[in-house]
Coordinates of C-alpha atoms in Angstrom, one line a residue:
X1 CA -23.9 -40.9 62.2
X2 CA -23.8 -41.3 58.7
X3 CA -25.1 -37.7 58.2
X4 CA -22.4 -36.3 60.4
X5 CA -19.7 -37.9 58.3
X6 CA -21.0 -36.9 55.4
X7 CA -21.1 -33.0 56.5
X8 CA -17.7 -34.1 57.8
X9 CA -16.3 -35.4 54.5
X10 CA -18.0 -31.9 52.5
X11 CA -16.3 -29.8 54.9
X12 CA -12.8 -31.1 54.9
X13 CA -13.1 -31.3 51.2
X14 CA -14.2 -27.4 51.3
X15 CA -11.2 -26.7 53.6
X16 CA -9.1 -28.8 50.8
X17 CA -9.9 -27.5 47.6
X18 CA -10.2 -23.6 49.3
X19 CA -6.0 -24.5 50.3
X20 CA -4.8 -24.1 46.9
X21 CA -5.1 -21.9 44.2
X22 CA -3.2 -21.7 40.7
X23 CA -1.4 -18.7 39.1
X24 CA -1.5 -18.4 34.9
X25 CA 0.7 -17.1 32.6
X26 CA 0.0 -13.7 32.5
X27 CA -1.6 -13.5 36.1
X28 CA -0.6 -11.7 39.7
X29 CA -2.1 -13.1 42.5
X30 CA -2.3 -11.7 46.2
X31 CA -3.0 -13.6 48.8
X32 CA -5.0 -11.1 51.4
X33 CA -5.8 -12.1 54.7
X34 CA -8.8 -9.9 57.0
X35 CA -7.8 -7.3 53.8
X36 CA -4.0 -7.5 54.6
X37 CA -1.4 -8.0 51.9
X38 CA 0.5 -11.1 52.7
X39 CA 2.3 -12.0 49.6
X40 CA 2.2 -11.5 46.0
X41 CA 2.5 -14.3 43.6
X42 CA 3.5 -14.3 39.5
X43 CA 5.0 -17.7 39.2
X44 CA 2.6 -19.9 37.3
X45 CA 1.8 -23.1 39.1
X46 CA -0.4 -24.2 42.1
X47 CA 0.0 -22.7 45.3
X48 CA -1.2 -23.5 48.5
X49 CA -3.0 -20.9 51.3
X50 CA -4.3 -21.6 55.1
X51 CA -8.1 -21.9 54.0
X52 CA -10.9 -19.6 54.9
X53 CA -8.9 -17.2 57.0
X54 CA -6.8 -16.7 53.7
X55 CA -7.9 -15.0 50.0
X56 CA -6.8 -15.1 46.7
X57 CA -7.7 -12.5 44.4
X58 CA -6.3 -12.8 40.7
X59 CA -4.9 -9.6 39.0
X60 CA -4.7 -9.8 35.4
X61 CA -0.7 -8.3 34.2
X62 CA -2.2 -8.1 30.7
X63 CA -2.4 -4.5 28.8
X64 CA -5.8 -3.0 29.7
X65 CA -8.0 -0.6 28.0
X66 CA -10.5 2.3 29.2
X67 CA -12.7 4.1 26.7
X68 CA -12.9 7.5 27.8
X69 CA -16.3 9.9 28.1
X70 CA -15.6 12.6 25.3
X71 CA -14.2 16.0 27.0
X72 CA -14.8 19.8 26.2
X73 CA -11.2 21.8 26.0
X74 CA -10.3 25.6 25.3
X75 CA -7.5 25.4 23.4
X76 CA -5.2 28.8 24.3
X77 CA -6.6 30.6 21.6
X78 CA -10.0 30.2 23.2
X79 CA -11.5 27.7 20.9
X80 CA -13.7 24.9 22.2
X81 CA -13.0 21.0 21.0
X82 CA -14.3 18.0 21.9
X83 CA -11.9 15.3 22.6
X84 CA -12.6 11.7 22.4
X85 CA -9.8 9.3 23.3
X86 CA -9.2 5.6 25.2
X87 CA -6.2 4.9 27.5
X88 CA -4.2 1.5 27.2
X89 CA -2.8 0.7 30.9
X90 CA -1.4 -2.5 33.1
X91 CA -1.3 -3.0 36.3
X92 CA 2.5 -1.9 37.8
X93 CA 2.9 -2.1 41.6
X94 CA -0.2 -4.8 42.1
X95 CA -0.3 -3.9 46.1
X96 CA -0.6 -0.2 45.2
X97 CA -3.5 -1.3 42.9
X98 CA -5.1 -3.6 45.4
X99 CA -5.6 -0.7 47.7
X100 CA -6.1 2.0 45.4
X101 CA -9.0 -0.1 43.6
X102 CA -9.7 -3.5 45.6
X103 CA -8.5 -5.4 42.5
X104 CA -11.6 -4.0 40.8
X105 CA -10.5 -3.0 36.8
X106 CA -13.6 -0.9 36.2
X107 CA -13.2 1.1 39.1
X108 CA -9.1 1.1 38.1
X109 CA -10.7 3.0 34.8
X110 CA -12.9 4.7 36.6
X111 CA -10.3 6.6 38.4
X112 CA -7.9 7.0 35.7
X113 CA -9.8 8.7 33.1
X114 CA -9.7 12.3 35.2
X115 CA -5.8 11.8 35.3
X116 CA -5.8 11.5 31.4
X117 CA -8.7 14.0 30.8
X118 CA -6.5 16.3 33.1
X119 CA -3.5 16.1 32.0
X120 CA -5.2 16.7 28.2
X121 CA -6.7 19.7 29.5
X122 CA -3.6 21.1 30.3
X123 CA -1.7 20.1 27.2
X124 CA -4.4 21.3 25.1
X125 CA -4.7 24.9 26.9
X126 CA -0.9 25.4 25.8
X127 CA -2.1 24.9 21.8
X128 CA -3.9 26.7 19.5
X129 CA -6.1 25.4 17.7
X130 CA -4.1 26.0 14.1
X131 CA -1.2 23.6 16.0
X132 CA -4.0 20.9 16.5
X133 CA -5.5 20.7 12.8
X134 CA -1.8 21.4 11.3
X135 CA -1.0 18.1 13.4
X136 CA 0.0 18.5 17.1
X137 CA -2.0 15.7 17.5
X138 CA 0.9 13.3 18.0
X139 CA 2.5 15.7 20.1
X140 CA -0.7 15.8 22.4
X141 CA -0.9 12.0 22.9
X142 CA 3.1 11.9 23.6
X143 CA 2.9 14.9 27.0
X144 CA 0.0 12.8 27.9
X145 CA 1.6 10.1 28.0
X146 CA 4.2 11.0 29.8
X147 CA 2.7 13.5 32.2
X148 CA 0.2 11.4 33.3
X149 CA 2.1 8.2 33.6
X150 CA 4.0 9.1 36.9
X151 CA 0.7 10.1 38.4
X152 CA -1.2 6.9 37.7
X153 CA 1.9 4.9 38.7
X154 CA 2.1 7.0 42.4
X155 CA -1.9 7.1 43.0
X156 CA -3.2 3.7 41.4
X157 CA 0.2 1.8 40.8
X158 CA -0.6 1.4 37.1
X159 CA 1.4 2.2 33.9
X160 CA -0.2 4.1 31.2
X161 CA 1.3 2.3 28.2
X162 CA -0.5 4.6 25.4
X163 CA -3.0 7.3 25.2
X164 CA -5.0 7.7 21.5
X165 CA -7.1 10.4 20.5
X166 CA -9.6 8.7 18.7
X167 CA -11.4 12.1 17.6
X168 CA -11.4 16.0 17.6
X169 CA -14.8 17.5 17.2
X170 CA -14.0 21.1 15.9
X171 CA -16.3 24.3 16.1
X172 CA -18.0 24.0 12.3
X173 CA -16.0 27.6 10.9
X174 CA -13.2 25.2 11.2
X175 CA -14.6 22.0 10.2
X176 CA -15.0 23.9 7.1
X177 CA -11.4 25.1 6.8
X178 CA -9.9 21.7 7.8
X179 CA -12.4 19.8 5.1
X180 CA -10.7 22.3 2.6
X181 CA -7.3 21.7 3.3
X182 CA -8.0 17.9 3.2
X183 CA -9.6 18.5 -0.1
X184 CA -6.5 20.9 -1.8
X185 CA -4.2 18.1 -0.3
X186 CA -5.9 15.0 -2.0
X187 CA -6.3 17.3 -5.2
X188 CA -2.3 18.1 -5.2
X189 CA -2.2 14.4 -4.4
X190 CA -4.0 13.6 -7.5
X191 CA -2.4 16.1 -9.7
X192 CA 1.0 14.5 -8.4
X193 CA -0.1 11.0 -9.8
X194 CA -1.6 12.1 -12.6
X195 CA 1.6 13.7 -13.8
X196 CA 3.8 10.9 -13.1
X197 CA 1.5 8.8 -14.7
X198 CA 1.6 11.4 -17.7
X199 CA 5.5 11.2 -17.8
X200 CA 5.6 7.5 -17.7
X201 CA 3.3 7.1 -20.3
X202 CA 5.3 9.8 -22.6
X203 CA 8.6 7.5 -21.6
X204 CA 6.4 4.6 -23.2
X205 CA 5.8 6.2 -26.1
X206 CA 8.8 7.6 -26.8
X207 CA 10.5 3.8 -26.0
X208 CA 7.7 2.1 -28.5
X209 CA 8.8 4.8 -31.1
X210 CA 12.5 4.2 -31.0
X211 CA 11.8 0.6 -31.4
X212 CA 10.1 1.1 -34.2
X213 CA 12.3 2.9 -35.7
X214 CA 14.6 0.4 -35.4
X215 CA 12.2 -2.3 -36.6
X216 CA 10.9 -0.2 -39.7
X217 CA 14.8 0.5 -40.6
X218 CA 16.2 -2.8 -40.1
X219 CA 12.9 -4.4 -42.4
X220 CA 13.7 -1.9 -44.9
X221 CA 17.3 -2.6 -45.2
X222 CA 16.6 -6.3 -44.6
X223 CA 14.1 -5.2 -48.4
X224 CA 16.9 -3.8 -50.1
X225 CA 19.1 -6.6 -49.3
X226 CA 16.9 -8.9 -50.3
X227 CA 16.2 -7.1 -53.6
X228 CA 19.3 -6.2 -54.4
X229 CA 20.0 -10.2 -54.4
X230 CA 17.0 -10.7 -56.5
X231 CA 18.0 -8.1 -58.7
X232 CA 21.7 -9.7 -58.9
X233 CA 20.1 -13.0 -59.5
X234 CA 17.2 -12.1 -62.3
X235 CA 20.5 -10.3 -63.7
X236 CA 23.0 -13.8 -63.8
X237 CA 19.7 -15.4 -65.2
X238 CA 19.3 -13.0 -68.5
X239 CA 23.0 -13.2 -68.7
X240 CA 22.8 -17.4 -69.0
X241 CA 19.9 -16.7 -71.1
X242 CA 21.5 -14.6 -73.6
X243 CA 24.8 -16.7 -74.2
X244 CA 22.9 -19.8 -74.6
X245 CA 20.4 -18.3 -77.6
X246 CA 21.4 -15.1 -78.2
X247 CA 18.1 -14.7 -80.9
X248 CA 15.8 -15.8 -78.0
X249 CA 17.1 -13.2 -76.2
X250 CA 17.2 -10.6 -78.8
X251 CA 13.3 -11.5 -79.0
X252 CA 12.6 -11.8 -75.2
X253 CA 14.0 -8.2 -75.0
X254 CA 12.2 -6.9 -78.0
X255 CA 8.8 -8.2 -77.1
X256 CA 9.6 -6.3 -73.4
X257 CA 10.0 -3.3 -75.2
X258 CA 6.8 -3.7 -77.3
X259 CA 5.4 -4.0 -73.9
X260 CA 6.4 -1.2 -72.6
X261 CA 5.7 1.2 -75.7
X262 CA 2.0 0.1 -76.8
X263 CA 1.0 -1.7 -73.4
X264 CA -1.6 1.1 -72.3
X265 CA -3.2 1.6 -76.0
X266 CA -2.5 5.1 -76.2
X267 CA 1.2 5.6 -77.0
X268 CA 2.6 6.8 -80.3
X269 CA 5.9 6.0 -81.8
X270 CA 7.0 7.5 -85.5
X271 CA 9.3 5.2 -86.7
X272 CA 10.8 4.2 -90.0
X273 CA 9.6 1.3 -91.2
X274 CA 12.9 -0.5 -91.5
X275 CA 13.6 0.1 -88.4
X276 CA 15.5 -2.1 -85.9
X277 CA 12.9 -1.4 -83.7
X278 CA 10.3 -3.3 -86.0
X279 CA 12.2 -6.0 -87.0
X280 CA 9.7 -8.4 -85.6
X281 CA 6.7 -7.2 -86.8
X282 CA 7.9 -8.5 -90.4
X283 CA 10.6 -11.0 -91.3
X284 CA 12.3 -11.6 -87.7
X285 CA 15.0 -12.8 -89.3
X286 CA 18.4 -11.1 -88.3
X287 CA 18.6 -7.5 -89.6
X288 CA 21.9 -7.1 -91.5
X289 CA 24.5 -6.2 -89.8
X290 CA 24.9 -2.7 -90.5
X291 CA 21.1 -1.9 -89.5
X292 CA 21.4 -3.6 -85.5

């Protein structure tokens, strides 16, 4: 008896828990029952199900991504590329996708890399292989985009949100051409750079030279100010000195000039020997007038 209730109590807690399921932010659920669509649910919260007979499978409404297997192309010139490139999708009608794919995101991928690599193969057969390198990329991953969008949506009931070429393996003749078109572009790049960098530096210079220009002038004019004052002042002080001792003076002036006329050893001065000039060499008493 006991053993009976206890298989009892499992299997109505079985029958319990499998009655409810919950829905997340960011979740579809469908409730299937013998594989048939019953109901779709996006609210978050828990919600409840007849158990056993009834399944929930949880869809995820997130953006999905697909790397796809690199593909060969002719481009219309007759050039062959590989293409490497991933595809970005979410689920759009979630019954379509439940019976296009069982819920099953690989598979989802699966059958949606042909409808990209298709619809690339077609875009690509309408460009040469000059409109590629010279950057029809963009242009490439746009058509996809769009031209394979309304078939994933009708077949799958997915949305392609973004295709990206993530590389372009080109025959090496051009691999060559397209490294040296890279390289001239970085070198005009450089060149660019360099010669602003040039004029900027010639605007410095030419600024630092103005400036000092303008320092050098104003210090020199600041110089003659300044000895034009000590000039005008040395001048007020022989002027004191002379009206207070005139003799001194006559003397202070005298020995200046002696200075200047025998100061280097070597000068030569033919005089006579009374003259003013000599006064003080002798008697320096005050010449007479008539001989000042």
């Amino acid at each position: 008896m006991k053993t009976t209730a206890a298989i009892i109590i499992a299997l109505l807690v079985l029958l319990g828990v499998n009655s409810f399921y919950t829905v997340q932010d960011g979740q579809t659920v469908l409730v299937t029952q013998f594989g048939k669509i019953l109901r779709a649910d996006k609210q978050p919260g828990l919600h409840a199900k007849l158990p056993l007979s009834q399944q929930a499978l949880v869809l995820d409404n997130r953006i999905l991504a697909y790397d796809g297997a690199p593909e060969r192309y002719a481009t219309s010139d007759k050039q062959s590329i590989n293409v490497d490139y991933y595809v970005k999708w979410r689920i759009d009608n979630a019954a379509d996708y439940y019976r296009a794919t069982g819920g099953d995101e690989l598979q989802a991928g699966q059958r949606l890399s042909p409808i990209v690599s298709n619809t690339l193969r077609d875009i690509v057969n309408t460009h040469t292989l000059q409109q590629l390198v010279g950057g029809g990329q963009n242009d490439l991953t746009a058509n996809a985009i769009q031209q394979s969008n309304a078939q994933a949506q009708k077949t799958l009931g997915v949305s392609i949100v973004d295709v990206r070429i993530t590389g372009i393996e080109f025959p090496d003749d051009i691999k060559t051409a397209v490294y040296k078109r890279m390289q001239t572009e970085r070198q005009q790049q450089a060149a660019t750079i360099r010669a602003d960098g040039k004029q900027q530096a010639e605007a410095i210079k030419a600024d630092a030279d103005s400036q000092a220009q303008i320092i050098r002038a104003n210090g020199e004019s600041d110089a003659e100010r300044v000895k034009g004052e000590g000039d005008a002042q040395v001048a007020q002080i022989y002027a004191q000195a002379a009206s207070q001792d005139p003799d001194f003076f006559d003397f202070y002036r005298s020995l200046e000039a002696y200075k200047q006329a025998f100061g280097d050893g070597r000068g030569t001065i033919i005089l006579k020997p009374d003259s003013e000039f000599l006064r003080y060499f002798g008697n320096p008493s005050p010449a007479p007038a008539g001989r000042r």
